[in-house]
């Protein structure tokens, strides 16, 4: 603020200034805390309160969990928090019991990396960051029920994260019931023989290890040896969702490689259909639903068995089973478990030299190629490489419909993460297969009639021909013919044939993979799992929870050269022998066990935090069923229940939202909660952007020190470039909310962020524009308080007609806008009303002043609370009723109708807005000015658009 402005503002002793705003805001924040103004009562339990408030309709409003960053908040961070606060305040004023609070998602990689760099324990830095953020957030005047706040690193919280893990571990998915059930019920089926074991032996005949392995094939949380995304630079494995499209780690941008390790997984694939189908009932942005549908990736097709003499058979999944007769070779992913079993000792006689890669034996060729493939990310392997690579395994499979022997290759363009990790290659009709066949001089067969003039000999083609509309050709054996059929009919016919002959079946496949749930880090929830001396996993009993994270001297994971794929994880917890090796009594006497030394991923704590908000002090159960039912249970319009409004960034479209939905469904199936979905309505706010200024070297310079001259930008005399981008400390363009609050007050910051544009659209920050909302609050203050004396100036008289119309139109419009989260237009309407009152002059009517204060209360709560008290009220503005518009004043009493003759305006009529076309036409034709203008001429046509226009066309 300039010195001139400061002097002007302090000239009047009771003017609304930044200093006054700071005093008002601090006082009311203390008052709200002391009075528990924002405490939402539960219907029962420790947090039960005012039964009258609890009996009101409920609203559960949530923000996405913030991570307590060391950099603190910049003005982009509070956008969603302010928006949910405004919405929550309006809901309180319209008769709702509103639950709104905020916790901290405090485990994870950033704190650990900071700890490694500085030697500060991650708990110490995380707790310091949380305290700083709490101060910043409190200054914004957010109406949170602070009794319900928590951090995921608190043992009282992660006890229940571990408990949920155990519920998932002790469950299996019953496809007949289409829900999760306790693993004990599956054991009972094996014991009584209603479900056979794979080899037919009785349950009692199986060893403990065999039983554990068998149950592991069913459990919803299981450990397995599987290909994982290994990031040597981070020293940990990553879930598929944490790997970018460039095949690098989402955090740190390190290379990611495939490695085979024993890791914990969540069987989220069991819920693929339900995760897909239940999207329809959610009030989410269509773009987010589409991302989830694409990630789940449902496709219908067939599983087909290709017999191999040495190994039983290779199973493939295909969506084009109609082209089976065109399959002339097969490809396995290099990691496929069948590879070792099918390779012969030597190359078969007559093997094409180009197939061998120049190696003396299939084993040598496969080993060399596997090493080459392991150095590539999935993205690199799927990229359209100019040169196709691969190697013949030395084995042949049999095409089940043609009976032909087809060679089996391994190639890196086939991944284990999709389908079965094996494909039947139909090179004439698939671009990648075509390129591979050309490179390795493999045969091709046309089985789909080309629609152009290329003919049916693929050896003469320049590329593959793929079409869903063409007819099948060259697709017949002694028992079935697909020739002449369209694709849909051919698919059905061949699927039926495959099932009849026991070599295939129609099936559904998903792109979704099971969720990799292990991290080789320190700063995460310990697994409540121990291993006995045979390596069998045992769950800890609930009485041993929480299993607390131990103190360790070295909490850094072992990291490696980011490019070194030939490395293995080493976890920090594994170095703490006293914690790892324990003697426990799990019900069969004291025995020696080894603890799991991986920790859970940072997503674990945010998979269920909405439930902890409901019942945060409960140490007996996850959540009281009556409390969960009250806040999140299914109801009309919300068939699967969930939070009423969830606001956060669109970047969580897959990761967090998909994982949280999965956990909710498991807990629902097991009867712990009534809601099958965590979040009924989702709203994605836009970003607050800022200009980034870079010097000639491309290095960001401090935005606040850049000068603009003649449309160009300069820093320390040197010209710099400007682009609109993210706001952040590293880009040197961050503006903190503390700065704006000190300069103008928190209410001004709240108004500016809400007025910048539609909430779901990104917008650029402009500190110079903040003063506009500051002036609005100053004018509001002057309309109620005398700046010289500090006395309230309102009078107990009735307002005039014009003021009543302006007031009730504003009430009607602002109420609708706040309900629809159109905060920018709500502020525009309040500004318009305030300007009207300012121009009208004279003291305000008390009834108008009070309703003006109530209108702005959700948006600028501090000044509203202060003015409400000065207007003589002793109760808080927070729980007052929002004003209700009088319909008689909302509709204009009259509107102006334009009467045109030959397109020229000849008259203006003041008429009722509800007039009919017929009434308006008669009125216009009878008007003396119109009669005179027509001069006795006949009328050919009258066009009426009531109530605004009459257009007369003379004869």
Short mmCIF file of C-alpha atoms in Angstrom, two decimals, residues 414-587:
data_model
loop_
_atom_site.label_atom_id
_atom_site.label_comp_id
_atom_site.label_asym_id
_atom_site.label_seq_id
_atom_site.Cartn_x
_atom_site.Cartn_y
_atom_site.Cartn_z
CA UNK A 414 4.07 -57.10 -25.14
CA UNK A 415 3.63 -56.31 -21.43
CA UNK A 416 2.76 -58.52 -18.48
CA UNK A 417 0.57 -55.72 -17.15
CA UNK A 418 -2.21 -56.20 -19.68
CA UNK A 419 -4.20 -59.31 -20.54
CA UNK A 420 -2.20 -62.48 -20.04
CA UNK A 421 1.20 -61.16 -21.10
CA UNK A 422 0.86 -63.09 -24.36
CA UNK A 423 -0.65 -62.23 -27.74
CA UNK A 424 -1.65 -64.06 -30.86
CA UNK A 425 -0.18 -62.00 -33.67
CA UNK A 426 -2.39 -61.30 -36.69
CA UNK A 427 0.10 -59.28 -38.73
CA UNK A 428 -2.13 -58.62 -41.74
CA UNK A 429 -4.54 -56.65 -39.57
CA UNK A 430 -2.49 -55.07 -36.77
CA UNK A 431 0.12 -52.35 -37.34
CA UNK A 432 2.62 -53.52 -34.70
CA UNK A 433 2.31 -57.16 -35.65
CA UNK A 434 2.72 -56.17 -39.32
CA UNK A 435 5.96 -54.27 -38.59
CA UNK A 436 7.29 -57.14 -36.46
CA UNK A 437 6.42 -59.73 -39.13
CA UNK A 438 8.21 -57.69 -41.79
CA UNK A 439 11.30 -57.33 -39.58
CA UNK A 440 11.46 -61.08 -38.85
CA UNK A 441 10.21 -62.30 -42.23
CA UNK A 442 7.18 -64.04 -40.74
CA UNK A 443 4.16 -65.22 -42.75
CA UNK A 444 0.95 -63.18 -42.93
CA UNK A 445 -2.59 -64.24 -43.82
CA UNK A 446 -5.42 -61.91 -44.84
CA UNK A 447 -8.64 -62.85 -43.00
CA UNK A 448 -10.50 -59.53 -43.25
CA UNK A 449 -11.52 -58.47 -46.76
CA UNK A 450 -9.81 -55.13 -47.56
CA UNK A 451 -12.19 -52.35 -48.59
CA UNK A 452 -9.60 -50.82 -50.93
CA UNK A 453 -7.92 -52.29 -54.04
CA UNK A 454 -4.87 -53.79 -52.31
CA UNK A 455 -5.99 -57.41 -52.85
CA UNK A 456 -5.71 -60.26 -50.33
CA UNK A 457 -1.96 -61.01 -50.48
CA UNK A 458 -0.36 -59.23 -47.49
CA UNK A 459 3.14 -59.72 -48.89
CA UNK A 460 2.28 -56.96 -51.39
CA UNK A 461 0.88 -54.54 -48.80
CA UNK A 462 2.59 -51.44 -47.42
CA UNK A 463 0.74 -51.58 -44.12
CA UNK A 464 -1.81 -53.57 -42.15
CA UNK A 465 -5.51 -53.36 -42.95
CA UNK A 466 -7.81 -53.10 -39.92
CA UNK A 467 -11.54 -52.58 -40.11
CA UNK A 468 -14.56 -53.38 -37.98
CA UNK A 469 -16.97 -53.15 -40.90
CA UNK A 470 -15.40 -55.61 -43.35
CA UNK A 471 -16.32 -59.27 -43.95
CA UNK A 472 -14.21 -62.26 -42.90
CA UNK A 473 -12.32 -64.32 -45.54
CA UNK A 474 -9.94 -67.29 -45.45
CA UNK A 475 -11.40 -68.29 -42.09
CA UNK A 476 -12.68 -71.86 -42.24
CA UNK A 477 -11.82 -75.39 -41.12
CA UNK A 478 -13.70 -78.69 -41.43
CA UNK A 479 -16.07 -77.73 -38.59
CA UNK A 480 -16.63 -73.98 -38.85
CA UNK A 481 -16.56 -71.22 -41.42
CA UNK A 482 -16.54 -67.50 -40.70
CA UNK A 483 -16.22 -66.52 -44.36
CA UNK A 484 -18.66 -63.80 -45.36
CA UNK A 485 -19.65 -62.95 -41.80
CA UNK A 486 -19.40 -59.50 -40.27
CA UNK A 487 -17.14 -58.98 -37.26
CA UNK A 488 -19.86 -59.08 -34.57
CA UNK A 489 -21.44 -62.29 -35.89
CA UNK A 490 -18.03 -63.89 -36.49
CA UNK A 491 -16.97 -63.13 -32.90
CA UNK A 492 -20.08 -64.80 -31.49
CA UNK A 493 -19.72 -67.84 -33.78
CA UNK A 494 -16.03 -68.47 -33.06
CA UNK A 495 -16.46 -67.90 -29.30
CA UNK A 496 -19.19 -70.54 -29.22
CA UNK A 497 -16.94 -72.94 -31.15
CA UNK A 498 -13.98 -72.33 -28.79
CA UNK A 499 -16.14 -73.06 -25.75
CA UNK A 500 -17.57 -76.24 -27.31
CA UNK A 501 -14.04 -77.52 -27.99
CA UNK A 502 -12.61 -76.52 -24.60
CA UNK A 503 -9.93 -74.28 -26.07
CA UNK A 504 -11.35 -70.90 -25.10
CA UNK A 505 -14.23 -68.89 -23.71
CA UNK A 506 -15.79 -65.46 -23.95
CA UNK A 507 -14.49 -63.21 -21.18
CA UNK A 508 -14.01 -59.66 -20.00
CA UNK A 509 -10.61 -58.11 -19.43
CA UNK A 510 -9.53 -54.96 -17.62
CA UNK A 511 -6.62 -52.60 -18.05
CA UNK A 512 -6.66 -52.09 -14.27
CA UNK A 513 -3.88 -53.94 -12.43
CA UNK A 514 -3.75 -54.90 -8.76
CA UNK A 515 -2.53 -52.06 -6.57
CA UNK A 516 1.13 -52.38 -5.52
CA UNK A 517 0.98 -51.54 -1.83
CA UNK A 518 4.59 -51.83 -0.56
CA UNK A 519 7.10 -49.02 -0.24
CA UNK A 520 10.74 -49.40 0.75
CA UNK A 521 10.62 -46.27 2.90
CA UNK A 522 10.68 -45.35 6.57
CA UNK A 523 8.07 -42.60 6.79
CA UNK A 524 4.89 -44.62 6.36
CA UNK A 525 2.53 -46.91 8.26
CA UNK A 526 4.15 -50.20 9.34
CA UNK A 527 2.38 -53.33 8.13
CA UNK A 528 0.66 -55.25 10.98
CA UNK A 529 2.16 -58.48 9.61
CA UNK A 530 4.81 -60.83 10.96
CA UNK A 531 6.41 -63.90 9.37
CA UNK A 532 7.10 -67.17 11.14
CA UNK A 533 10.22 -69.26 10.63
CA UNK A 534 8.63 -70.91 7.55
CA UNK A 535 8.03 -67.48 5.99
CA UNK A 536 4.24 -67.66 6.46
CA UNK A 537 2.57 -64.27 6.99
CA UNK A 538 0.48 -63.82 10.15
CA UNK A 539 -1.76 -60.82 10.92
CA UNK A 540 -1.29 -59.13 14.28
CA UNK A 541 -4.34 -59.29 16.54
CA UNK A 542 -6.26 -56.04 17.06
CA UNK A 543 -4.98 -55.91 20.66
CA UNK A 544 -1.44 -55.35 19.30
CA UNK A 545 -2.46 -52.30 17.28
CA UNK A 546 -1.20 -49.76 16.64
CA UNK A 547 2.13 -51.19 15.58
CA UNK A 548 4.07 -47.97 15.99
CA UNK A 549 6.84 -46.81 13.71
CA UNK A 550 10.11 -47.31 15.60
CA UNK A 551 12.75 -44.67 16.08
CA UNK A 552 15.73 -45.35 13.82
CA UNK A 553 19.08 -43.64 13.44
CA UNK A 554 19.11 -43.88 9.66
CA UNK A 555 15.74 -43.33 7.99
CA UNK A 556 17.02 -43.00 4.46
CA UNK A 557 16.38 -45.88 2.07
CA UNK A 558 19.31 -47.13 0.11
CA UNK A 559 19.26 -45.32 -3.20
CA UNK A 560 21.30 -46.13 -6.27
CA UNK A 561 22.46 -44.67 -9.53
CA UNK A 562 19.10 -43.72 -11.12
CA UNK A 563 20.10 -45.54 -14.32
CA UNK A 564 21.24 -48.77 -12.60
CA UNK A 565 18.43 -51.28 -13.17
CA UNK A 566 20.42 -54.18 -11.65
CA UNK A 567 19.75 -53.15 -8.05
CA UNK A 568 17.45 -54.30 -5.23
CA UNK A 569 15.57 -52.33 -2.53
CA UNK A 570 16.92 -52.14 0.99
CA UNK A 571 14.45 -50.75 3.53
CA UNK A 572 15.36 -48.52 6.50
CA UNK A 573 13.30 -50.69 8.89
CA UNK A 574 15.29 -53.80 7.94
CA UNK A 575 18.34 -52.25 9.62
CA UNK A 576 16.59 -52.19 13.02
CA UNK A 577 17.14 -55.79 14.15
CA UNK A 578 15.56 -55.35 17.60
CA UNK A 579 12.31 -54.19 16.04
CA UNK A 580 12.32 -56.68 13.17
CA UNK A 581 12.99 -59.86 15.17
CA UNK A 582 10.43 -60.38 17.94
CA UNK A 583 8.90 -63.08 20.11
CA UNK A 584 5.11 -62.88 20.19
CA UNK A 585 2.19 -64.95 21.40
CA UNK A 586 -0.40 -64.90 18.62
CA UNK A 587 -2.59 -67.44 20.38
#
